[in-house]
Coordinates of C-alpha atoms in Angstrom, one line a residue:
Chain A
M203 CA -53.1 14.3 -57.7
V204 CA -55.4 11.7 -56.7
E205 CA -58.6 12.8 -58.1
N206 CA -59.2 14.9 -61.3
R207 CA -60.3 18.4 -60.2
P208 CA -59.0 20.9 -62.9
W209 CA -60.1 24.0 -60.9
L210 CA -58.2 22.7 -57.9
T211 CA -55.0 22.2 -60.0
V212 CA -55.3 25.9 -61.4
A213 CA -55.8 27.2 -57.9
T214 CA -52.7 25.2 -56.8
H215 CA -50.6 26.5 -59.6
V216 CA -51.9 30.1 -58.8
V217 CA -51.0 29.8 -55.1
L218 CA -47.4 28.4 -55.9
V219 CA -46.8 31.2 -58.5
I220 CA -47.8 33.8 -56.0
G221 CA -45.6 32.1 -53.4
V222 CA -42.6 32.1 -55.8
L223 CA -43.4 35.8 -56.6
I224 CA -43.4 36.8 -52.9
V225 CA -40.3 34.9 -52.3
A226 CA -38.5 36.6 -55.2
F227 CA -39.9 40.1 -54.7
P228 CA -37.2 41.4 -52.3
I229 CA -34.6 40.5 -54.7
Y230 CA -36.3 42.2 -57.6
V231 CA -36.6 45.4 -55.6
T232 CA -33.0 45.3 -54.6
F233 CA -32.1 44.7 -58.2
V234 CA -34.2 47.7 -59.3
A235 CA -32.5 49.9 -56.7
S236 CA -29.0 48.9 -57.8
T237 CA -29.8 50.2 -61.4
H238 CA -30.9 53.7 -60.7
S239 CA -28.9 56.9 -59.8
L240 CA -29.4 57.9 -56.2
F241 CA -31.3 60.9 -57.4
D242 CA -33.9 58.8 -59.0
L243 CA -33.9 56.4 -56.1
V244 CA -34.9 58.7 -53.3
R245 CA -37.8 60.2 -55.3
I246 CA -41.1 59.0 -53.8
P247 CA -42.2 56.5 -54.5
M248 CA -39.1 54.4 -55.5
P249 CA -39.2 53.3 -59.2
V250 CA -40.5 49.9 -59.8
L251 CA -38.8 49.3 -63.2
P252 CA -35.0 48.9 -63.7
G253 CA -33.2 52.1 -64.5
S254 CA -30.3 53.0 -66.9
H255 CA -27.4 53.2 -64.3
M256 CA -26.8 49.5 -63.9
V257 CA -23.4 49.3 -65.5
E258 CA -21.9 52.4 -63.9
N259 CA -23.2 51.4 -60.4
Y260 CA -21.9 47.9 -60.5
L261 CA -18.6 49.1 -61.9
Q262 CA -18.3 51.6 -59.0
A263 CA -19.2 48.9 -56.5
I264 CA -16.7 46.4 -57.7
S265 CA -13.8 48.8 -58.2
A266 CA -14.2 51.5 -55.6
G267 CA -17.1 50.9 -53.3
L268 CA -18.3 54.1 -51.8
G269 CA -14.9 55.7 -52.7
E270 CA -12.9 58.2 -50.8
A271 CA -15.7 60.8 -50.6
S272 CA -17.6 58.8 -47.9
G273 CA -14.6 58.7 -45.6
T274 CA -14.2 54.9 -45.7
A275 CA -11.3 53.6 -47.7
A276 CA -11.8 52.9 -51.3
V277 CA -12.1 49.1 -51.1
G278 CA -14.2 47.8 -53.9
A279 CA -16.6 44.8 -53.9
G280 CA -13.9 43.0 -56.0
R281 CA -11.4 42.8 -53.2
M282 CA -14.1 42.0 -50.7
M283 CA -15.5 39.2 -52.9
F284 CA -12.0 37.9 -53.1
N285 CA -11.8 37.9 -49.2
S286 CA -15.2 36.1 -49.0
L287 CA -14.1 33.6 -51.6
V288 CA -10.8 32.8 -49.7
M289 CA -12.8 32.4 -46.4
A290 CA -15.6 30.2 -48.0
L291 CA -13.0 27.9 -49.7
G292 CA -10.8 27.8 -46.7
I293 CA -13.7 26.9 -44.3
A294 CA -15.2 24.4 -46.6
G295 CA -11.9 22.8 -47.6
G296 CA -10.5 23.0 -44.0
K297 CA -13.6 21.4 -42.5
I298 CA -13.7 18.5 -44.9
A299 CA -10.0 17.8 -44.7
I300 CA -9.7 17.8 -40.9
S301 CA -13.0 16.0 -40.4
I302 CA -12.5 13.3 -43.0
I303 CA -9.1 12.2 -41.3
A304 CA -10.7 12.4 -37.9
A305 CA -13.5 10.2 -38.9
F306 CA -11.1 7.9 -40.4
A307 CA -9.2 7.6 -37.2
I308 CA -12.4 7.1 -35.2
V309 CA -13.8 4.4 -37.5
Y310 CA -10.8 2.4 -38.5
F311 CA -8.6 2.4 -35.5
R312 CA -8.8 1.2 -31.8
F313 CA -6.8 3.4 -29.4
R314 CA -6.9 4.8 -26.0
F315 CA -9.0 7.9 -25.5
R316 CA -11.0 7.1 -28.7
M317 CA -14.3 8.0 -27.0
V318 CA -12.9 11.1 -25.3
A319 CA -11.8 12.3 -28.7
F320 CA -15.3 11.5 -30.0
W321 CA -17.0 13.5 -27.2
M322 CA -14.7 16.4 -27.6
I323 CA -15.7 16.7 -31.2
F324 CA -19.3 16.3 -30.2
I325 CA -19.2 19.1 -27.7
T326 CA -18.3 21.6 -30.4
L327 CA -21.9 21.4 -31.6
M328 CA -22.9 22.9 -28.4
L329 CA -20.5 25.9 -28.6
P330 CA -21.4 28.2 -31.6
V331 CA -19.3 31.3 -31.8
E332 CA -22.1 33.4 -30.4
V333 CA -21.8 31.9 -26.9
R334 CA -18.1 32.5 -26.6
I335 CA -17.5 35.7 -28.4
L336 CA -15.1 37.5 -26.2
P337 CA -12.7 34.6 -25.0
T338 CA -12.5 33.4 -28.6
Y339 CA -11.7 36.9 -29.7
K340 CA -9.1 37.1 -27.1
V341 CA -7.3 33.8 -28.2
V342 CA -7.2 34.9 -31.7
A343 CA -5.9 38.3 -30.8
D344 CA -3.2 36.7 -28.6
L345 CA -2.2 34.3 -31.5
G346 CA -1.8 37.5 -33.6
M347 CA -4.4 36.3 -36.1
L348 CA -6.6 39.4 -36.2
D349 CA -7.0 40.8 -39.8
T350 CA -5.6 37.6 -41.4
Y351 CA -7.1 34.8 -43.6
G352 CA -5.9 32.3 -40.9
G353 CA -8.0 34.2 -38.3
L354 CA -11.0 34.1 -40.5
I355 CA -10.7 30.5 -41.4
I356 CA -9.0 28.4 -38.7
P357 CA -11.3 29.0 -35.7
L358 CA -14.3 28.0 -37.7
I359 CA -13.1 24.7 -39.2
A360 CA -13.7 22.4 -36.3
S361 CA -16.8 20.4 -37.3
A362 CA -18.8 17.7 -35.5
T363 CA -21.4 17.6 -38.2
A364 CA -18.9 16.9 -40.9
T365 CA -17.0 14.4 -38.8
F366 CA -20.3 12.5 -38.1
M367 CA -21.3 12.5 -41.7
F368 CA -17.9 11.0 -42.8
R369 CA -18.4 8.5 -39.9
Q370 CA -21.6 7.4 -41.3
V371 CA -20.2 7.0 -44.9
F372 CA -17.3 4.9 -43.6
M373 CA -19.6 2.8 -41.4
A374 CA -21.4 1.8 -44.6
V375 CA -18.2 0.8 -46.3
P376 CA -18.1 -3.1 -46.4
D377 CA -15.5 -4.6 -44.1
E378 CA -14.5 -6.9 -47.0
L379 CA -12.8 -3.9 -48.7
A380 CA -10.6 -3.1 -45.7
E381 CA -9.8 -6.9 -45.3
A382 CA -8.9 -7.2 -49.1
A383 CA -6.8 -4.2 -48.8
R384 CA -4.9 -5.6 -45.8
I385 CA -4.3 -8.9 -47.5
D386 CA -2.9 -7.1 -50.6
G387 CA -0.5 -5.3 -48.3
A388 CA -1.9 -1.9 -48.3
G389 CA -1.4 0.2 -45.1
P390 CA -4.1 2.3 -43.6
L391 CA -3.1 5.5 -45.4
R392 CA -3.0 3.7 -48.7
F393 CA -6.5 2.2 -47.9
F394 CA -7.8 5.7 -47.0
W395 CA -6.3 7.2 -50.2
D396 CA -7.2 4.5 -52.7
V397 CA -10.5 3.2 -51.4
L398 CA -12.2 5.5 -48.9
L399 CA -11.6 8.8 -50.7
P400 CA -13.0 7.7 -54.1
L401 CA -15.8 6.1 -52.4
S402 CA -16.9 9.3 -50.5
R403 CA -16.4 11.6 -53.5
T404 CA -20.2 12.5 -53.9
N405 CA -20.4 13.1 -50.2
I406 CA -17.4 15.3 -50.1
A407 CA -19.0 17.3 -53.1
A408 CA -22.3 17.6 -51.4
L409 CA -20.7 18.8 -48.1
F410 CA -18.5 21.2 -50.0
V411 CA -21.6 22.9 -51.5
I412 CA -23.2 23.4 -48.0
L413 CA -20.0 24.4 -46.4
F414 CA -19.1 26.9 -49.1
I415 CA -22.4 28.7 -48.5
Y416 CA -22.0 28.5 -44.7
G417 CA -18.5 30.1 -45.1
W418 CA -19.6 32.7 -47.6
N419 CA -22.5 33.8 -45.3
Q420 CA -20.4 34.2 -42.1
Y421 CA -21.2 37.4 -40.3
L422 CA -20.4 37.6 -36.5
W423 CA -16.9 36.3 -36.8
P424 CA -15.6 38.4 -39.6
L425 CA -17.3 41.3 -38.0
L426 CA -15.2 40.8 -34.8
I427 CA -11.8 40.2 -36.2
T428 CA -11.5 42.3 -39.4
T429 CA -10.8 46.0 -38.8
D430 CA -8.6 46.5 -41.9
P431 CA -10.8 47.6 -44.8
E432 CA -8.7 45.4 -47.1
M433 CA -9.7 42.3 -45.2
V434 CA -13.4 43.0 -44.9
T435 CA -15.6 40.4 -46.4
I436 CA -18.5 41.5 -48.8
V437 CA -21.4 40.3 -46.5
I438 CA -20.4 42.5 -43.6
S439 CA -19.4 45.6 -45.8
I440 CA -23.0 46.3 -46.9
N441 CA -24.0 47.2 -43.4
R442 CA -21.1 49.5 -43.1
M443 CA -22.1 51.3 -46.3
L444 CA -25.6 52.0 -44.9
S445 CA -24.4 53.2 -41.4
V446 CA -23.7 56.7 -42.4
G447 CA -25.5 58.6 -39.6
D448 CA -27.3 61.6 -40.9
D449 CA -25.9 61.6 -44.5
Q450 CA -27.7 60.2 -47.3
A451 CA -26.8 56.5 -47.6
E452 CA -25.6 55.6 -51.2
W453 CA -28.3 53.0 -51.6
Q454 CA -27.6 52.3 -55.3
I455 CA -24.0 51.2 -54.5
A456 CA -25.0 49.4 -51.5
M457 CA -27.6 47.4 -53.3
A458 CA -25.3 46.6 -56.2
T459 CA -22.9 45.3 -53.5
T460 CA -25.9 43.3 -52.0
M461 CA -26.6 41.7 -55.4
L462 CA -22.9 40.9 -55.8
A463 CA -22.8 39.4 -52.2
M464 CA -25.8 37.1 -53.1
L465 CA -24.7 36.0 -56.5
P466 CA -22.1 33.2 -55.7
P467 CA -23.9 31.3 -53.2
V468 CA -27.3 31.5 -55.0
L469 CA -25.6 30.4 -58.2
V470 CA -24.0 27.4 -56.4
V471 CA -27.5 26.4 -55.1
V472 CA -29.2 26.8 -58.3
F473 CA -26.6 25.0 -60.4
M474 CA -25.7 22.3 -58.0
Q475 CA -29.2 21.7 -56.7
R476 CA -28.8 18.0 -56.3
L477 CA -25.5 18.1 -54.5
F478 CA -27.0 20.9 -52.4
V479 CA -30.1 18.9 -51.4
K480 CA -28.0 15.8 -50.6
G481 CA -25.7 17.8 -48.4
L482 CA -28.5 19.3 -46.5
V483 CA -30.2 16.1 -45.8
E484 CA -27.0 14.3 -45.0
T485 CA -25.6 16.9 -42.5
E486 CA -28.8 16.8 -40.6
K487 CA -28.8 13.0 -39.9
Chain B
M87 CA -21.9 -0.2 -34.2
E88 CA -18.2 -0.9 -34.6
K89 CA -15.9 -2.1 -37.4
R90 CA -14.8 -5.6 -37.4
V91 CA -11.7 -4.9 -39.4
V92 CA -9.5 -2.3 -38.0
F93 CA -5.9 -1.1 -38.5
R94 CA -3.3 -1.1 -35.7
N95 CA -0.8 1.6 -35.4
P96 CA 0.4 3.3 -32.2
V97 CA 0.7 6.9 -33.4
L98 CA -1.2 7.3 -36.7
P99 CA -4.9 7.7 -35.1
Y100 CA -3.5 10.4 -32.9
L101 CA -1.8 12.3 -35.8
L102 CA -5.1 12.0 -37.8
L103 CA -7.2 13.4 -35.0
A104 CA -4.7 16.1 -34.1
P105 CA -5.8 18.9 -36.4
Q106 CA -9.4 18.6 -35.4
L107 CA -8.7 18.3 -31.6
I108 CA -6.3 21.1 -31.7
V109 CA -8.7 23.5 -33.2
T110 CA -11.4 22.2 -30.9
L111 CA -9.3 22.8 -27.9
V112 CA -7.9 26.2 -28.7
F113 CA -10.9 27.8 -30.3
F114 CA -13.8 26.1 -28.6
I115 CA -13.1 24.3 -25.3
W116 CA -10.6 26.7 -23.9
P117 CA -12.6 29.9 -24.7
A118 CA -15.8 28.1 -23.3
F119 CA -13.9 27.4 -20.2
Q120 CA -12.8 31.0 -19.9
A121 CA -16.4 32.3 -20.2
L122 CA -17.3 29.9 -17.4
K123 CA -14.4 31.2 -15.3
Q124 CA -15.2 34.8 -16.2
S125 CA -18.9 34.3 -15.2
V126 CA -18.1 33.8 -11.5
L127 CA -15.5 36.7 -11.3
L128 CA -15.8 40.4 -10.9
E129 CA -13.2 42.6 -12.4
D130 CA -12.2 46.0 -11.2
P131 CA -12.8 49.0 -13.5
F132 CA -9.1 48.8 -14.7
G133 CA -9.0 45.1 -15.4
L134 CA -6.2 44.6 -13.0
R135 CA -7.7 42.4 -10.3
S136 CA -10.7 40.2 -10.3
R137 CA -12.3 38.4 -7.4
F138 CA -14.5 35.5 -7.0
V139 CA -18.1 36.4 -6.5
W140 CA -19.9 33.1 -6.6
L141 CA -23.1 33.6 -8.7
E142 CA -23.4 37.2 -8.2
N143 CA -23.1 38.0 -11.9
F144 CA -26.1 35.6 -12.6
E145 CA -28.1 37.2 -9.7
Y146 CA -27.5 40.6 -11.1
L147 CA -28.5 39.5 -14.6
F148 CA -31.8 38.1 -13.5
A149 CA -32.6 41.0 -11.4
N150 CA -31.8 43.2 -14.5
A151 CA -35.0 44.5 -16.2
Q152 CA -33.2 44.9 -19.5
Y153 CA -32.0 41.2 -19.4
L154 CA -35.5 39.9 -18.6
D155 CA -36.8 42.0 -21.4
S156 CA -34.3 40.6 -23.8
L157 CA -35.3 37.0 -22.7
S158 CA -39.0 37.6 -23.5
I159 CA -38.1 39.5 -26.7
T160 CA -36.1 36.4 -27.7
A161 CA -38.9 34.2 -27.0
V162 CA -41.5 36.2 -29.0
F163 CA -39.0 36.6 -31.9
S164 CA -38.0 32.9 -32.2
V165 CA -41.6 31.5 -31.8
S166 CA -42.7 34.1 -34.4
V167 CA -40.1 33.1 -36.9
A168 CA -40.5 29.5 -36.4
A169 CA -44.3 29.7 -36.7
L170 CA -44.3 31.9 -39.8
A171 CA -41.5 30.1 -41.5
L172 CA -43.1 26.7 -40.8
S173 CA -46.5 27.5 -41.8
V174 CA -45.8 29.3 -45.0
A175 CA -43.3 26.5 -45.9
L176 CA -45.9 23.9 -45.0
Y177 CA -48.7 25.5 -47.1
L178 CA -46.4 25.9 -50.1
A179 CA -45.2 22.3 -49.8
V180 CA -48.8 20.9 -49.7
Q181 CA -49.6 22.9 -52.9
A182 CA -46.3 21.7 -54.5
D183 CA -47.0 18.1 -53.5
R184 CA -50.3 18.3 -55.3
V185 CA -48.8 19.1 -58.6
V186 CA -46.6 16.1 -58.9
K187 CA -44.8 16.8 -62.2
A188 CA -44.3 20.5 -61.6
A189 CA -43.1 20.1 -58.0
A190 CA -39.5 19.9 -58.9
V191 CA -39.8 23.2 -60.9
Y192 CA -41.3 25.0 -58.0
K193 CA -38.6 23.4 -55.8
T194 CA -35.8 25.0 -57.9
L195 CA -37.7 28.3 -57.8
L196 CA -38.3 28.3 -53.9
I197 CA -35.1 26.9 -52.4
W198 CA -32.4 29.5 -53.4
P199 CA -33.2 32.0 -50.6
Y200 CA -31.3 29.4 -48.3
A201 CA -28.2 30.7 -49.9
V202 CA -28.8 34.4 -49.0
A203 CA -26.8 35.3 -45.9
P204 CA -29.2 36.3 -42.9
A205 CA -27.7 39.8 -42.8
V206 CA -28.2 40.1 -46.6
A207 CA -31.8 38.9 -46.1
G208 CA -32.2 41.7 -43.5
I209 CA -30.9 44.2 -45.8
L210 CA -33.3 43.3 -48.6
W211 CA -36.3 43.8 -46.2
L212 CA -34.7 47.0 -44.9
L213 CA -34.8 48.4 -48.4
M214 CA -38.4 47.5 -48.9
F215 CA -39.5 48.9 -45.5
N216 CA -37.2 51.9 -45.4
P217 CA -39.4 54.8 -44.1
T218 CA -38.2 57.2 -46.7
L219 CA -37.6 55.2 -49.9
G220 CA -39.0 51.7 -49.1
I221 CA -41.6 50.6 -51.5
L222 CA -43.7 48.7 -48.9
A223 CA -43.4 51.5 -46.5
Y224 CA -44.8 53.8 -49.2
A225 CA -47.6 51.4 -49.8
L226 CA -48.6 51.1 -46.1
R227 CA -48.5 54.9 -45.9
S228 CA -50.8 55.4 -48.8
L229 CA -53.1 52.9 -47.0
G230 CA -53.1 55.3 -44.1
Y231 CA -50.7 53.2 -42.0
D232 CA -47.8 55.1 -40.7
W233 CA -44.6 52.7 -41.1
N234 CA -41.5 53.8 -39.2
H235 CA -39.5 50.9 -37.7
Q236 CA -36.8 53.2 -36.5
V237 CA -39.1 54.6 -33.9
N238 CA -41.7 51.9 -33.5
G239 CA -40.6 48.9 -31.6
D240 CA -43.4 46.6 -32.7
Q241 CA -42.8 47.5 -36.3
A242 CA -39.1 46.7 -35.9
M243 CA -40.0 43.3 -34.5
V244 CA -42.3 42.6 -37.3
L245 CA -39.5 43.6 -39.9
V246 CA -36.9 41.3 -38.3
V247 CA -39.3 38.4 -37.9
V248 CA -40.3 38.7 -41.5
A249 CA -36.8 38.9 -42.8
A250 CA -35.6 36.0 -40.7
A251 CA -38.7 33.7 -41.6
W252 CA -38.2 34.6 -45.4
K253 CA -34.9 33.1 -45.4
Q254 CA -35.9 29.9 -43.6
I255 CA -39.0 29.1 -45.7
S256 CA -36.8 27.4 -48.4
Y257 CA -35.2 25.1 -45.9
N258 CA -38.5 24.1 -44.4
F259 CA -40.2 23.7 -47.7
L260 CA -37.5 21.3 -48.9
F261 CA -37.9 19.0 -45.9
F262 CA -41.7 19.2 -45.8
L263 CA -41.9 18.3 -49.5
A264 CA -39.6 15.4 -49.0
G265 CA -41.6 14.2 -46.0
M266 CA -44.7 14.4 -48.0
Q267 CA -43.4 12.6 -50.9
A268 CA -42.4 9.9 -48.6
I269 CA -45.9 9.1 -47.6
P270 CA -47.1 6.1 -49.4
R271 CA -49.6 7.1 -52.1
S272 CA -51.8 4.1 -51.4
L273 CA -52.8 5.7 -48.1
I274 CA -54.0 8.8 -49.8
E275 CA -55.7 7.0 -52.5
A276 CA -57.6 4.7 -50.0
A277 CA -58.8 7.8 -48.3
A278 CA -59.8 9.3 -51.5
I279 CA -61.8 6.3 -52.4
D280 CA -63.5 6.5 -49.1
G281 CA -64.6 9.9 -50.1
A282 CA -62.3 12.2 -48.1
G283 CA -61.4 15.4 -49.8
P284 CA -58.1 17.1 -50.0
A285 CA -58.5 19.1 -46.8
R286 CA -59.7 16.1 -44.9
R287 CA -56.9 13.9 -46.3
F288 CA -54.4 16.5 -45.2
W289 CA -55.5 16.7 -41.6
T290 CA -56.2 13.0 -40.9
I291 CA -53.3 11.5 -42.8
V292 CA -50.6 13.8 -44.2
F293 CA -50.2 16.1 -41.2
P294 CA -50.0 13.3 -38.5
L295 CA -47.6 11.4 -40.6
L296 CA -45.4 14.6 -41.0
T297 CA -45.1 15.0 -37.2
P298 CA -41.5 13.8 -37.1
T299 CA -40.5 16.2 -39.8
T300 CA -42.3 19.0 -38.2
F301 CA -40.9 18.5 -34.8
F302 CA -37.4 18.3 -36.3
L303 CA -38.0 21.4 -38.3
L304 CA -39.3 23.2 -35.3
V305 CA -36.1 22.5 -33.3
I306 CA -33.9 23.6 -36.2
N307 CA -36.0 26.8 -36.6
I308 CA -35.7 27.7 -33.0
V309 CA -31.9 27.2 -33.0
Y310 CA -31.8 29.3 -36.2
A311 CA -33.9 32.1 -34.6
F312 CA -31.8 32.0 -31.5
F313 CA -28.3 31.9 -32.9
D314 CA -28.2 32.5 -36.7
T315 CA -30.1 35.7 -36.7
F316 CA -27.5 37.8 -35.2
G317 CA -26.7 39.3 -38.7
I318 CA -30.3 40.3 -39.3
I319 CA -30.5 42.2 -36.0
H320 CA -27.1 43.8 -36.5
A321 CA -27.7 44.9 -40.0
V322 CA -31.4 46.0 -39.6
T323 CA -32.2 47.3 -36.2
Q324 CA -28.9 47.1 -34.0
G325 CA -31.3 45.9 -31.3
G326 CA -33.4 49.0 -31.3
P327 CA -35.5 51.1 -31.1
A328 CA -35.1 51.2 -27.5
G329 CA -34.1 47.5 -27.0
A330 CA -37.2 46.3 -28.9
T331 CA -35.3 43.8 -30.8
N332 CA -32.4 43.2 -28.5
I333 CA -32.3 39.4 -28.7
L334 CA -30.0 37.4 -26.4
V335 CA -27.2 36.9 -28.9
Y336 CA -27.2 40.5 -29.8
K337 CA -27.1 41.5 -26.3
V338 CA -24.1 39.3 -25.4
F339 CA -22.3 40.9 -28.2
N340 CA -23.3 44.3 -27.5
D341 CA -22.5 44.1 -23.7
G342 CA -19.3 42.4 -24.1
F343 CA -17.8 43.8 -27.1
I344 CA -19.1 47.3 -27.1
G345 CA -19.9 47.8 -23.4
L346 CA -17.1 45.7 -22.2
D347 CA -18.8 44.3 -19.2
L348 CA -16.9 41.1 -19.0
G349 CA -18.5 39.4 -16.0
G350 CA -22.1 40.2 -17.2
S351 CA -21.3 39.1 -20.8
A352 CA -19.7 35.9 -19.6
A353 CA -22.6 35.1 -17.4
Q354 CA -24.9 35.7 -20.6
S355 CA -22.6 33.3 -22.6
V356 CA -23.2 30.7 -19.9
I357 CA -26.8 31.0 -20.0
L358 CA -26.7 30.8 -23.8
M359 CA -24.6 27.7 -23.7
A360 CA -27.1 26.0 -21.2
I361 CA -29.8 26.9 -23.8
V362 CA -27.7 25.3 -26.8
I363 CA -27.1 22.3 -24.7
G364 CA -30.6 21.8 -23.9
L365 CA -31.7 22.2 -27.6
T366 CA -28.9 19.9 -28.7
V367 CA -30.1 17.3 -26.2
I368 CA -33.7 17.5 -27.5
Q369 CA -32.4 17.2 -31.0
F370 CA -30.5 14.0 -30.3
R371 CA -32.6 12.5 -27.7
F372 CA -36.1 13.0 -29.3
I373 CA -35.4 13.1 -32.8
E374 CA -34.9 9.9 -34.7
R375 CA -31.3 10.0 -36.0
K376 CA -29.1 7.7 -37.9
V377 CA -26.0 8.7 -36.0
H378 CA -25.1 6.1 -33.3
Y379 CA -22.5 7.1 -30.9

């Protein structure tokens, strides 16, 4: 602060604390809801302090979900979190792998159709899944990839943003390094593996954090292509738990599942904050 | 910008590009092309034959009251989300920027909602505003305001806007704070010596210098509200009640995937594509970028 105004400092902190509380409030309510029995939960008003059913609610959510009684198959959050994890890791790893080699080709080689390739990758920025839902679904169905991990991952791994980011990183690598490598007799792949990869380690890590969150939080795509309860991801399962028509939704189990669905990406952001911020800023350049 | 030192190899670059280009062709360009093609065809009810109808699907779309409604709903929705998320984030960032040392702590406490999936954000707010057990719905009712977003379209819109904006605040906050911390302290100090108070300094120095950040975030927020909020709508209102929250991306999904109206859905896809292309052009043309291509 430029000038010393103690009352303003206090006011500022008060505003910020209120802001933090408002932002955190929905999570708190959800947590409270996940620790009560349904009987306590539907009493009006809803309890404002955590209840005593936390352990049993979470155990039920992880192992059996809503269970057979609800008419849906007994697939627990454990299995669904595993599916989400496979998808998130697959998307993050896949995007990074194919983008880094594509950027390497574009930066370090001269060949015909180089610009064509560049523009083809650029175009993917303008074609989010949302604008080509049906035809993409049809392609995946024709390839027999519905309800498979491949179908969840592969159609999403093309990435203009990641390719451009690695292109930036490689452009900043001094030419002398490539020259020296050539003089020492290293071929392009050796140069890529021993020089470029180690140099881009932090960029890869930062991008991985962002893409992991992106992959974990996918909604429309898994919604379209998974029908087998064993293949459902945790983010799309919550909505299915609450769509019960006239029956009383099992809010306490659904909210425990919601907490579990948020936990991995939130932990990643909190504990890898520096990489996360770096990734956010870099992918937007 | 080009590299001076390059490698020469007749096949290697193609092999390196192959995975990315194959995925792009098979899952992006080919389906987009199919959508374009489908948008000028009309299929018979059995899906056996289709005939070329020029722009009939588009004419039908723009004569359709539901589609026009959906357009204006999307406009209201995305402008409200962007306005709410930007103003709250800017306000918090200004406060955080003032408490220099504690700013990092508040940053940690404010950025994590970014990691929450839009659909999950929707569920969080759905719980609080659920007409029977929601704690905020209860609070409103005890104040004499009857909340039921399942029948009241305006309330449903408020709910999805709040949920969508809540998730986006953290992102905006991060960029606003970084933008403000990049403003030279000497400018602010000079203004303070000249007797400008905090509010005056904000409006005459900080805010104008933040314009590029604000504009960048505005575009990002509009793109977010247009395309990434599908999960919120699907999880919270399903486009209802009576189409009150039926934004374009939800409608294209609903008409195509549930209603199986191929031509109409493809025409909607093409319009959405045009919108994304427009937004991408704005993003690359008018926003200072470090990517050269």
